Amino acid sequence: MEEVLRVEDLQVHFPVTKGVLFKRQVGSVKAVDGVSFSVKRGETLGVVGESGCGKSTTGLALMNMLNATSGRILFEGEDIRGFNRAQVGRFRRRVQMVYQDPYGSLNPRMKVKSIIGEPLEVHGLAKDKAAYDRRISELLRMVGLLPDMADRYAHEFSGGQRQRIGIARALALEPSVIVCDEPVSALDVSIQAQVINIFKDLQARLGLTYVFISHDLAVVRHISDRIVVMYLGRVIEIASREELYRNPKHPYTQALLSAVPEADVDVDVEHERTRIALKGEIPSPLNIPSGCRFHTRCSMAMEKCRSAEPAMVQAKNGHAVACHLHP
Ligand SMILES: Nc1ncnc2c1ncn2[C@@H]1O[C@H](COP(=O)(O)OP(=O)(O)OP(=O)(O)O)[C@@H](O)[C@H]1O
Ligand SMILES: [Mg+2]
């Protein structure tokens, strides 16, 4: 399958400064600290990990919406960091984002029509009023809303409906890739499934590629073809969905999976499951532990884990893991 996006050793470090007049840098938040993965055309790549592990920062970097400290992000083979204005414009049409908060990300005093149509106007794609209205109706229908909702205001809608509006807006420019940052996390569980089904349906119809960010392994499981597990700014495991849930190799992935509600786990895997508790809090990205950055919370940690950072090692079927237990 063709590779649409490729991230190579991405680092995003935020400087921490002290002093009011003479700011000096006293440290850096290593939000993303050496992340590599690729995304194939038409697939959904899930990105999971606890709060603060750098998922959103990775997503924003993919969107070319913040400056990476180092590394490369290739879109269809070209490094987006070197794009000129025209190339950025084209890139913006091809790669869109859906955000977590359907309340905060949509202006409640704007009509649905203007919210969805804004990208069309910005990119000069609204030929005339009739064509514009037709396109808005079409976009509303694509996400399961009714065309006559176009003249209502965002604040009149429920969370699930607002997220559909957000998706319709992201679709307006006919992107090929959508980066979804926790798109269902703010919704009730019953509504989550509906919105995930919309994502799936749109993917089947339009051949979309998704990068689907979520802290919730149960959600990611429902939509992903492959899954990237992040910990403190790094990728610690990548595998196909089936592989990851059947045969998680990293102790961190195992711990995350053991916390997923029973109903979301296969019955045949269930008997092998033992709850693995994560020790303590996630360390600060201002002060990342030496060696394997997970060693402070790992029940399997060995002497080596304190000093040597494990490299990503390829196993069978595209399964890769960064752990000294799997040399
Ligand atoms: N602009 C910024 N300046 C300084 N630190 C930042 C900035 N943006 C993010 N961070 C820090 O970088 C780390 C990673 O943040 P990020 O938002 O990417 O995590 P996340 O995995 O998306 O978490 P969540 O699940 O809570 O959304 C956090 O410690 C966060 O506080
Ligand atoms: Mg986030």
CSV table of N, CA and C in Angstrom, one decimal, residues 92-246:
chain,number,residue,atom,x,y,z
A,92,ARG,N,-3.0,22.2,3.0
A,92,ARG,CA,-4.1,22.5,3.8
A,92,ARG,C,-5.4,21.9,3.2
A,93,ARG,N,-5.5,21.8,1.9
A,93,ARG,CA,-6.7,21.3,1.3
A,93,ARG,C,-6.7,19.7,1.4
A,94,ARG,N,-5.5,19.2,1.4
A,94,ARG,CA,-5.4,17.7,1.4
A,94,ARG,C,-5.4,17.1,2.8
A,95,VAL,N,-5.0,17.8,3.8
A,95,VAL,CA,-4.9,17.3,5.2
A,95,VAL,C,-5.7,18.2,6.1
A,96,GLN,N,-6.8,17.6,6.7
A,96,GLN,CA,-7.6,18.3,7.6
A,96,GLN,C,-7.7,17.7,9.0
A,97,MET,N,-8.2,18.5,9.9
A,97,MET,CA,-8.2,18.0,11.3
A,97,MET,C,-9.6,18.1,11.9
A,98,VAL,N,-10.0,17.1,12.7
A,98,VAL,CA,-11.2,17.1,13.5
A,98,VAL,C,-10.8,17.2,15.0
A,99,TYR,N,-11.3,18.1,15.7
A,99,TYR,CA,-10.8,18.3,17.1
A,99,TYR,C,-11.7,17.6,18.1
A,100,GLN,N,-11.2,17.6,19.4
A,100,GLN,CA,-11.9,16.9,20.4
A,100,GLN,C,-13.2,17.6,20.8
A,101,ASP,N,-13.1,18.9,21.1
A,101,ASP,CA,-14.2,19.6,21.7
A,101,ASP,C,-15.1,20.2,20.8
A,102,PRO,N,-16.3,19.5,20.5
A,102,PRO,CA,-17.2,20.1,19.5
A,102,PRO,C,-17.9,21.4,20.1
A,103,TYR,N,-17.7,21.7,21.3
A,103,TYR,CA,-18.3,22.9,21.9
A,103,TYR,C,-17.3,24.1,21.6
A,104,GLY,N,-16.0,23.8,22.0
A,104,GLY,CA,-15.0,24.9,21.9
A,104,GLY,C,-14.6,25.2,20.4
A,105,SER,N,-14.6,24.2,19.6
A,105,SER,CA,-14.0,24.4,18.3
A,105,SER,C,-15.0,25.0,17.2
A,106,LEU,N,-16.3,25.0,17.5
A,106,LEU,CA,-17.2,25.6,16.6
A,106,LEU,C,-17.7,26.9,17.3
A,107,ASN,N,-17.8,28.0,16.5
A,107,ASN,CA,-18.3,29.3,17.0
A,107,ASN,C,-19.8,29.1,17.2
A,108,PRO,N,-20.3,29.2,18.4
A,108,PRO,CA,-21.7,28.9,18.7
A,108,PRO,C,-22.7,30.0,18.0
A,109,ARG,N,-22.1,31.2,17.7
A,109,ARG,CA,-23.0,32.2,17.1
A,109,ARG,C,-22.9,32.2,15.6
A,110,MET,N,-22.2,31.2,15.0
A,110,MET,CA,-22.2,31.1,13.6
A,110,MET,C,-23.2,30.1,13.1
A,111,LYS,N,-23.8,30.4,12.0
A,111,LYS,CA,-24.7,29.4,11.4
A,111,LYS,C,-23.9,28.2,10.9
A,112,VAL,N,-24.6,27.1,10.9
A,112,VAL,CA,-23.9,25.8,10.5
A,112,VAL,C,-23.4,26.0,9.1
A,113,LYS,N,-24.1,26.7,8.2
A,113,LYS,CA,-23.8,26.9,6.8
A,113,LYS,C,-22.4,27.7,6.8
A,114,SER,N,-22.2,28.7,7.6
A,114,SER,CA,-21.0,29.4,7.6
A,114,SER,C,-19.8,28.6,8.1
A,115,ILE,N,-20.1,27.8,9.1
A,115,ILE,CA,-19.0,27.0,9.7
A,115,ILE,C,-18.5,26.0,8.7
A,116,ILE,N,-19.4,25.3,8.0
A,116,ILE,CA,-19.0,24.3,7.0
A,116,ILE,C,-18.5,25.0,5.8
A,117,GLY,N,-19.0,26.1,5.4
A,117,GLY,CA,-18.7,26.8,4.2
A,117,GLY,C,-17.4,27.6,4.3
A,118,GLU,N,-17.0,28.0,5.5
A,118,GLU,CA,-15.8,28.8,5.6
A,118,GLU,C,-14.6,28.4,4.9
A,119,PRO,N,-14.2,27.1,5.0
A,119,PRO,CA,-13.0,26.6,4.2
A,119,PRO,C,-13.2,26.8,2.7
A,120,LEU,N,-14.5,26.7,2.2
A,120,LEU,CA,-14.7,26.9,0.8
A,120,LEU,C,-14.5,28.3,0.4
A,121,GLU,N,-14.9,29.2,1.3
A,121,GLU,CA,-14.7,30.7,1.0
A,121,GLU,C,-13.2,31.0,1.1
A,122,VAL,N,-12.5,30.5,2.1
A,122,VAL,CA,-11.1,30.8,2.3
A,122,VAL,C,-10.3,30.4,1.1
A,123,HIS,N,-10.6,29.2,0.6
A,123,HIS,CA,-9.9,28.7,-0.6
A,123,HIS,C,-10.5,29.1,-1.9
A,124,GLY,N,-11.5,30.0,-1.9
A,124,GLY,CA,-12.1,30.5,-3.1
A,124,GLY,C,-12.8,29.4,-3.9
A,125,LEU,N,-13.5,28.5,-3.3
A,125,LEU,CA,-14.0,27.4,-4.0
A,125,LEU,C,-15.6,27.5,-4.2
A,126,ALA,N,-16.1,28.6,-3.6
A,126,ALA,CA,-17.6,28.8,-3.8
A,126,ALA,C,-17.8,29.6,-5.1
A,127,LYS,N,-18.2,28.9,-6.1
A,127,LYS,CA,-18.4,29.6,-7.4
A,127,LYS,C,-19.6,30.6,-7.3
A,128,ASP,N,-20.8,30.1,-7.0
A,128,ASP,CA,-21.9,31.0,-6.8
A,128,ASP,C,-22.7,30.5,-5.7
A,129,LYS,N,-23.7,31.3,-5.3
A,129,LYS,CA,-24.5,30.9,-4.1
A,129,LYS,C,-25.2,29.6,-4.2
A,130,ALA,N,-25.7,29.3,-5.4
A,130,ALA,CA,-26.5,28.0,-5.6
A,130,ALA,C,-25.5,26.8,-5.4
A,131,ALA,N,-24.3,26.9,-6.0
A,131,ALA,CA,-23.4,25.8,-5.9
A,131,ALA,C,-22.9,25.7,-4.5
A,132,TYR,N,-22.7,26.8,-3.8
A,132,TYR,CA,-22.3,26.8,-2.4
A,132,TYR,C,-23.4,26.1,-1.5
A,133,ASP,N,-24.6,26.5,-1.7
A,133,ASP,CA,-25.7,25.9,-0.9
A,133,ASP,C,-25.8,24.4,-1.2
A,134,ARG,N,-25.6,24.0,-2.5
A,134,ARG,CA,-25.7,22.6,-2.8
A,134,ARG,C,-24.6,21.8,-2.1
A,135,ARG,N,-23.4,22.4,-2.1
A,135,ARG,CA,-22.3,21.7,-1.5
A,135,ARG,C,-22.5,21.6,0.1
A,136,ILE,N,-23.1,22.6,0.7
A,136,ILE,CA,-23.4,22.5,2.1
A,136,ILE,C,-24.4,21.4,2.4
A,137,SER,N,-25.4,21.4,1.6
A,137,SER,CA,-26.5,20.3,1.8
A,137,SER,C,-25.8,18.9,1.6
A,138,GLU,N,-25.0,18.8,0.6
A,138,GLU,CA,-24.3,17.5,0.4
A,138,GLU,C,-23.5,17.1,1.6
A,139,LEU,N,-22.7,18.1,2.1
A,139,LEU,CA,-21.8,17.8,3.2
A,139,LEU,C,-22.6,17.4,4.5
A,140,LEU,N,-23.7,18.1,4.7
A,140,LEU,CA,-24.6,17.8,5.8
A,140,LEU,C,-25.1,16.3,5.7
A,141,ARG,N,-25.6,16.0,4.5
A,141,ARG,CA,-26.1,14.6,4.3
A,141,ARG,C,-25.0,13.6,4.5
A,142,MET,N,-23.8,13.9,4.1
A,142,MET,CA,-22.7,12.9,4.2
A,142,MET,C,-22.4,12.5,5.7
A,143,VAL,N,-22.7,13.5,6.6
A,143,VAL,CA,-22.5,13.2,8.0
A,143,VAL,C,-23.8,12.8,8.7
A,144,GLY,N,-24.9,12.6,8.0
A,144,GLY,CA,-26.1,12.1,8.6
A,144,GLY,C,-26.9,13.3,9.2
A,145,LEU,N,-26.7,14.5,8.7
A,145,LEU,CA,-27.6,15.6,9.2
A,145,LEU,C,-28.5,16.0,8.0
A,146,LEU,N,-29.5,16.8,8.4
A,146,LEU,CA,-30.5,17.3,7.4
A,146,LEU,C,-30.1,18.6,6.8
A,147,PRO,N,-30.2,18.8,5.5
A,147,PRO,CA,-29.8,20.0,4.8
A,147,PRO,C,-30.5,21.3,5.4
A,148,ASP,N,-31.7,21.1,6.0
A,148,ASP,CA,-32.4,22.3,6.5
A,148,ASP,C,-31.7,22.8,7.9
A,149,MET,N,-30.7,22.0,8.3
A,149,MET,CA,-30.0,22.5,9.5
A,149,MET,C,-29.0,23.6,9.2
A,150,ALA,N,-28.8,23.8,8.0
A,150,ALA,CA,-27.8,24.8,7.5
A,150,ALA,C,-28.0,26.2,8.1
A,151,ASP,N,-29.2,26.6,8.3
A,151,ASP,CA,-29.5,27.9,8.7
A,151,ASP,C,-29.7,28.0,10.2
A,152,ARG,N,-29.4,27.0,11.0
A,152,ARG,CA,-29.4,27.0,12.4
A,152,ARG,C,-28.1,27.3,13.0
A,153,TYR,N,-28.0,27.7,14.3
A,153,TYR,CA,-26.7,28.0,14.9
A,153,TYR,C,-26.1,26.8,15.6
A,154,ALA,N,-24.8,26.8,15.7
A,154,ALA,CA,-24.1,25.7,16.3
A,154,ALA,C,-24.6,25.4,17.7
A,155,HIS,N,-24.9,26.4,18.5
A,155,HIS,CA,-25.3,26.2,19.9
A,155,HIS,C,-26.6,25.5,20.0
A,156,GLU,N,-27.4,25.4,18.9
A,156,GLU,CA,-28.7,24.7,19.0
A,156,GLU,C,-28.5,23.2,19.0
A,157,PHE,N,-27.3,22.7,18.8
A,157,PHE,CA,-27.1,21.3,18.5
A,157,PHE,C,-26.4,20.5,19.7
A,158,SER,N,-26.7,19.2,19.8
A,158,SER,CA,-26.1,18.4,20.8
A,158,SER,C,-24.6,18.2,20.5
A,159,GLY,N,-23.9,17.6,21.4
A,159,GLY,CA,-22.4,17.3,21.2
A,159,GLY,C,-22.2,16.4,20.0
A,160,GLY,N,-23.0,15.4,19.9
A,160,GLY,CA,-22.8,14.4,18.8
A,160,GLY,C,-23.1,15.1,17.4
A,161,GLN,N,-24.1,16.0,17.4
A,161,GLN,CA,-24.4,16.7,16.2
A,161,GLN,C,-23.3,17.7,15.8
A,162,ARG,N,-22.8,18.4,16.9
A,162,ARG,CA,-21.8,19.3,16.6
A,162,ARG,C,-20.5,18.6,16.1
A,163,GLN,N,-20.2,17.4,16.6
A,163,GLN,CA,-19.1,16.8,16.0
A,163,GLN,C,-19.3,16.4,14.6
A,164,ARG,N,-20.5,16.1,14.2
A,164,ARG,CA,-20.8,15.8,12.8
A,164,ARG,C,-20.6,17.1,12.0
A,165,ILE,N,-21.0,18.2,12.5
A,165,ILE,CA,-20.8,19.5,11.8
A,165,ILE,C,-19.2,19.7,11.6
A,166,GLY,N,-18.5,19.4,12.7
A,166,GLY,CA,-17.0,19.5,12.6
A,166,GLY,C,-16.4,18.6,11.5
A,167,ILE,N,-17.0,17.4,11.4
A,167,ILE,CA,-16.6,16.5,10.4
A,167,ILE,C,-16.9,17.0,9.0
A,168,ALA,N,-18.2,17.5,8.9
A,168,ALA,CA,-18.6,18.1,7.6
A,168,ALA,C,-17.7,19.2,7.1
A,169,ARG,N,-17.3,20.0,8.1
A,169,ARG,CA,-16.4,21.2,7.8
A,169,ARG,C,-15.0,20.6,7.3
A,170,ALA,N,-14.5,19.6,8.0
A,170,ALA,CA,-13.2,19.0,7.6
A,170,ALA,C,-13.3,18.4,6.2
A,171,LEU,N,-14.5,17.9,5.8
A,171,LEU,CA,-14.7,17.3,4.5
A,171,LEU,C,-14.8,18.3,3.4
A,172,ALA,N,-15.1,19.5,3.7
A,172,ALA,CA,-15.5,20.5,2.7
A,172,ALA,C,-14.5,20.6,1.6
A,173,LEU,N,-13.2,20.5,1.9
A,173,LEU,CA,-12.2,20.7,0.9
A,173,LEU,C,-11.7,19.4,0.2
A,174,GLU,N,-12.5,18.4,0.4
A,174,GLU,CA,-12.2,17.0,-0.1
A,174,GLU,C,-10.8,16.6,0.2
A,175,PRO,N,-10.5,16.5,1.5
A,175,PRO,CA,-9.1,16.1,1.9
A,175,PRO,C,-8.9,14.6,1.6
A,176,SER,N,-7.6,14.2,1.6
A,176,SER,CA,-7.3,12.8,1.5
A,176,SER,C,-7.0,12.2,2.9
A,177,VAL,N,-6.5,13.1,3.8
A,177,VAL,CA,-6.1,12.7,5.1
A,177,VAL,C,-6.9,13.5,6.2
A,178,ILE,N,-7.4,12.9,7.2
A,178,ILE,CA,-7.9,13.6,8.3
A,178,ILE,C,-7.2,13.2,9.6
A,179,VAL,N,-6.7,14.2,10.3
A,179,VAL,CA,-6.1,13.9,11.6
A,179,VAL,C,-7.2,14.2,12.7
A,180,CYS,N,-7.6,13.1,13.4
A,180,CYS,CA,-8.7,13.2,14.3
A,180,CYS,C,-8.1,13.2,15.7
A,181,ASP,N,-8.2,14.3,16.5
A,181,ASP,CA,-7.6,14.3,17.8
A,181,ASP,C,-8.7,14.2,18.8
A,182,GLU,N,-8.8,13.0,19.4
A,182,GLU,CA,-9.8,12.6,20.4
A,182,GLU,C,-11.2,13.1,19.9
A,183,PRO,N,-11.6,12.7,18.7
A,183,PRO,CA,-12.9,13.2,18.2
A,183,PRO,C,-14.2,12.7,18.9
A,184,VAL,N,-14.1,11.7,19.7
A,184,VAL,CA,-15.3,11.2,20.4
A,184,VAL,C,-15.1,11.3,21.9
A,185,SER,N,-14.0,11.8,22.4
A,185,SER,CA,-13.8,11.7,23.8
A,185,SER,C,-14.7,12.5,24.7
A,186,ALA,N,-15.2,13.6,24.1
A,186,ALA,CA,-16.1,14.5,24.8
A,186,ALA,C,-17.6,14.0,24.8
A,187,LEU,N,-17.8,12.9,24.0
A,187,LEU,CA,-19.2,12.5,23.8
A,187,LEU,C,-19.6,11.3,24.7
A,188,ASP,N,-20.9,11.2,25.0
A,188,ASP,CA,-21.4,10.1,25.7
A,188,ASP,C,-21.1,8.8,25.0
A,189,VAL,N,-20.9,7.7,25.7
A,189,VAL,CA,-20.5,6.4,25.1
A,189,VAL,C,-21.5,6.0,24.0
A,190,SER,N,-22.8,6.2,24.2
A,190,SER,CA,-23.8,5.8,23.2
A,190,SER,C,-23.6,6.6,21.9
A,191,ILE,N,-23.2,7.9,22.0
A,191,ILE,CA,-23.0,8.7,20.9
A,191,ILE,C,-21.7,8.4,20.2
A,192,GLN,N,-20.7,8.0,21.0
A,192,GLN,CA,-19.4,7.7,20.4
A,192,GLN,C,-19.5,6.7,19.3
A,193,ALA,N,-20.3,5.6,19.5
A,193,ALA,CA,-20.3,4.6,18.5
A,193,ALA,C,-20.9,5.1,17.2
A,194,GLN,N,-21.9,6.0,17.3
A,194,GLN,CA,-22.5,6.6,16.1
A,194,GLN,C,-21.5,7.4,15.3
A,195,VAL,N,-20.7,8.2,16.0
A,195,VAL,CA,-19.8,9.1,15.4
A,195,VAL,C,-18.6,8.2,14.7
A,196,ILE,N,-18.2,7.2,15.4
A,196,ILE,CA,-17.2,6.3,14.9
A,196,ILE,C,-17.7,5.6,13.6
A,197,ASN,N,-19.0,5.3,13.6
A,197,ASN,CA,-19.6,4.7,12.4
A,197,ASN,C,-19.6,5.7,11.2
A,198,ILE,N,-19.8,6.9,11.5
A,198,ILE,CA,-19.7,7.9,10.5
A,198,ILE,C,-18.3,8.0,9.9
A,199,PHE,N,-17.3,8.0,10.8
A,199,PHE,CA,-16.0,8.0,10.3
A,199,PHE,C,-15.7,6.8,9.4
A,200,LYS,N,-16.2,5.6,9.8
A,200,LYS,CA,-15.9,4.4,9.0
A,200,LYS,C,-16.6,4.5,7.7
A,201,ASP,N,-17.9,4.9,7.7
A,201,ASP,CA,-18.7,5.0,6.5
A,201,ASP,C,-18.0,6.0,5.5
A,202,LEU,N,-17.6,7.1,6.0
A,202,LEU,CA,-16.9,8.1,5.1
A,202,LEU,C,-15.6,7.5,4.5
A,203,GLN,N,-14.9,6.8,5.3
A,203,GLN,CA,-13.7,6.2,4.8
A,203,GLN,C,-14.0,5.2,3.7
A,204,ALA,N,-15.0,4.4,3.9
A,204,ALA,CA,-15.3,3.4,2.9
A,204,ALA,C,-15.8,4.1,1.6
A,205,ARG,N,-16.5,5.2,1.7
A,205,ARG,CA,-17.0,5.9,0.5
A,205,ARG,C,-16.0,6.8,-0.2
A,206,LEU,N,-15.1,7.4,0.6
A,206,LEU,CA,-14.2,8.4,0.1
A,206,LEU,C,-12.8,8.0,0.0
A,207,GLY,N,-12.5,6.8,0.6
A,207,GLY,CA,-11.1,6.3,0.6
A,207,GLY,C,-10.2,7.2,1.5
A,208,LEU,N,-10.8,7.8,2.5
A,208,LEU,CA,-10.0,8.6,3.4
A,208,LEU,C,-8.9,7.9,4.2
A,209,THR,N,-7.9,8.6,4.5
A,209,THR,CA,-6.8,8.1,5.4
A,209,THR,C,-7.0,8.8,6.8
A,210,TYR,N,-7.0,8.1,7.9
A,210,TYR,CA,-7.1,8.7,9.2
A,210,TYR,C,-5.9,8.5,10.1
A,211,VAL,N,-5.5,9.5,10.8
A,211,VAL,CA,-4.7,9.4,11.9
A,211,VAL,C,-5.6,9.6,13.1
A,212,PHE,N,-5.9,8.6,13.9
A,212,PHE,CA,-7.0,8.7,14.9
A,212,PHE,C,-6.4,8.7,16.3
A,213,ILE,N,-6.3,9.8,16.9
A,213,ILE,CA,-5.7,10.0,18.2
A,213,ILE,C,-6.7,9.8,19.3
A,214,SER,N,-6.4,8.9,20.3
A,214,SER,CA,-7.3,8.8,21.5
A,214,SER,C,-6.5,8.2,22.6
A,215,HIS,N,-6.9,8.6,23.8
A,215,HIS,CA,-6.3,7.9,25.0
A,215,HIS,C,-7.0,6.6,25.3
A,216,ASP,N,-8.1,6.4,24.6
A,216,ASP,CA,-9.0,5.3,24.9
A,216,ASP,C,-8.8,4.1,24.0
A,217,LEU,N,-8.2,3.0,24.5
A,217,LEU,CA,-7.9,1.8,23.7
A,217,LEU,C,-9.1,1.2,23.2
A,218,ALA,N,-10.2,1.3,23.9
A,218,ALA,CA,-11.5,0.6,23.4
A,218,ALA,C,-12.0,1.4,22.1
A,219,VAL,N,-11.8,2.7,22.1
A,219,VAL,CA,-12.3,3.5,21.0
A,219,VAL,C,-11.4,3.2,19.8
A,220,VAL,N,-10.1,3.3,20.0
A,220,VAL,CA,-9.1,3.1,19.0
A,220,VAL,C,-9.2,1.7,18.3
A,221,ARG,N,-9.6,0.7,19.1
A,221,ARG,CA,-9.7,-0.6,18.6
A,221,ARG,C,-10.9,-0.7,17.6
A,222,HIS,N,-11.9,0.1,17.8
A,222,HIS,CA,-13.1,0.0,16.9
A,222,HIS,C,-12.8,0.5,15.5
A,223,ILE,N,-11.8,1.3,15.4
A,223,ILE,CA,-11.6,2.0,14.1
A,223,ILE,C,-10.2,1.8,13.4
A,224,SER,N,-9.2,1.4,14.2
A,224,SER,CA,-7.9,1.3,13.6
A,224,SER,C,-7.5,0.1,12.9
A,225,ASP,N,-6.7,0.2,11.8
A,225,ASP,CA,-6.1,-0.9,11.2
A,225,ASP,C,-4.7,-1.2,11.9
A,226,ARG,N,-4.0,-0.2,12.1
A,226,ARG,CA,-2.7,-0.3,12.9
A,226,ARG,C,-2.7,0.7,14.0
A,227,ILE,N,-2.0,0.4,15.1
A,227,ILE,CA,-1.9,1.2,16.2
A,227,ILE,C,-0.5,1.5,16.7
A,228,VAL,N,-0.3,2.8,17.0
A,228,VAL,CA,1.0,3.3,17.5
A,228,VAL,C,0.7,3.6,19.0
A,229,VAL,N,1.5,3.0,19.9
A,229,VAL,CA,1.4,3.3,21.3
A,229,VAL,C,2.5,4.2,21.7
A,230,MET,N,2.2,5.4,22.3
A,230,MET,CA,3.2,6.4,22.7
A,230,MET,C,3.3,6.4,24.2
A,231,TYR,N,4.5,6.7,24.7
A,231,TYR,CA,4.8,6.9,26.1
A,231,TYR,C,5.8,8.0,26.2
A,232,LEU,N,5.5,9.1,26.9
A,232,LEU,CA,6.4,10.2,27.2
A,232,LEU,C,7.1,10.7,26.0
A,233,GLY,N,6.4,10.9,24.9
A,233,GLY,CA,7.0,11.5,23.7
A,233,GLY,C,7.6,10.5,22.8
A,234,ARG,N,7.5,9.2,23.0
A,234,ARG,CA,8.1,8.2,22.1
A,234,ARG,C,7.1,7.2,21.7
A,235,VAL,N,7.4,6.5,20.6
A,235,VAL,CA,6.6,5.4,20.2
A,235,VAL,C,7.3,4.2,20.9
A,236,ILE,N,6.5,3.4,21.6
A,236,ILE,CA,7.1,2.2,22.3
A,236,ILE,C,6.6,0.9,21.6
A,237,GLU,N,5.5,1.0,20.8
A,237,GLU,CA,5.1,-0.2,20.1
A,237,GLU,C,4.2,0.1,19.0
A,238,ILE,N,4.3,-0.6,17.9
A,238,ILE,CA,3.5,-0.4,16.7
A,238,ILE,C,3.1,-1.8,16.2
A,239,ALA,N,1.8,-2.0,16.0
A,239,ALA,CA,1.3,-3.3,15.4
A,239,ALA,C,0.0,-3.1,14.8
A,240,SER,N,-0.4,-4.2,14.0
A,240,SER,CA,-1.8,-4.2,13.5
A,240,SER,C,-2.7,-4.3,14.7
A,241,ARG,N,-4.0,-3.9,14.5
A,241,ARG,CA,-4.9,-4.0,15.6
A,241,ARG,C,-5.0,-5.4,16.2
A,242,GLU,N,-5.1,-6.4,15.3
A,242,GLU,CA,-5.3,-7.8,15.8
A,242,GLU,C,-4.1,-8.2,16.6
A,243,GLU,N,-2.9,-7.9,16.1
A,243,GLU,CA,-1.6,-8.2,16.8
A,243,GLU,C,-1.6,-7.6,18.1
A,244,LEU,N,-1.9,-6.3,18.1
A,244,LEU,CA,-1.7,-5.5,19.4
A,244,LEU,C,-2.6,-6.0,20.5
A,245,TYR,N,-3.8,-6.3,20.1
A,245,TYR,CA,-4.8,-6.8,21.2
A,245,TYR,C,-4.6,-8.2,21.6
A,246,ARG,N,-4.1,-9.0,20.6
A,246,ARG,CA,-3.9,-10.4,20.9
A,246,ARG,C,-2.5,-10.7,21.6
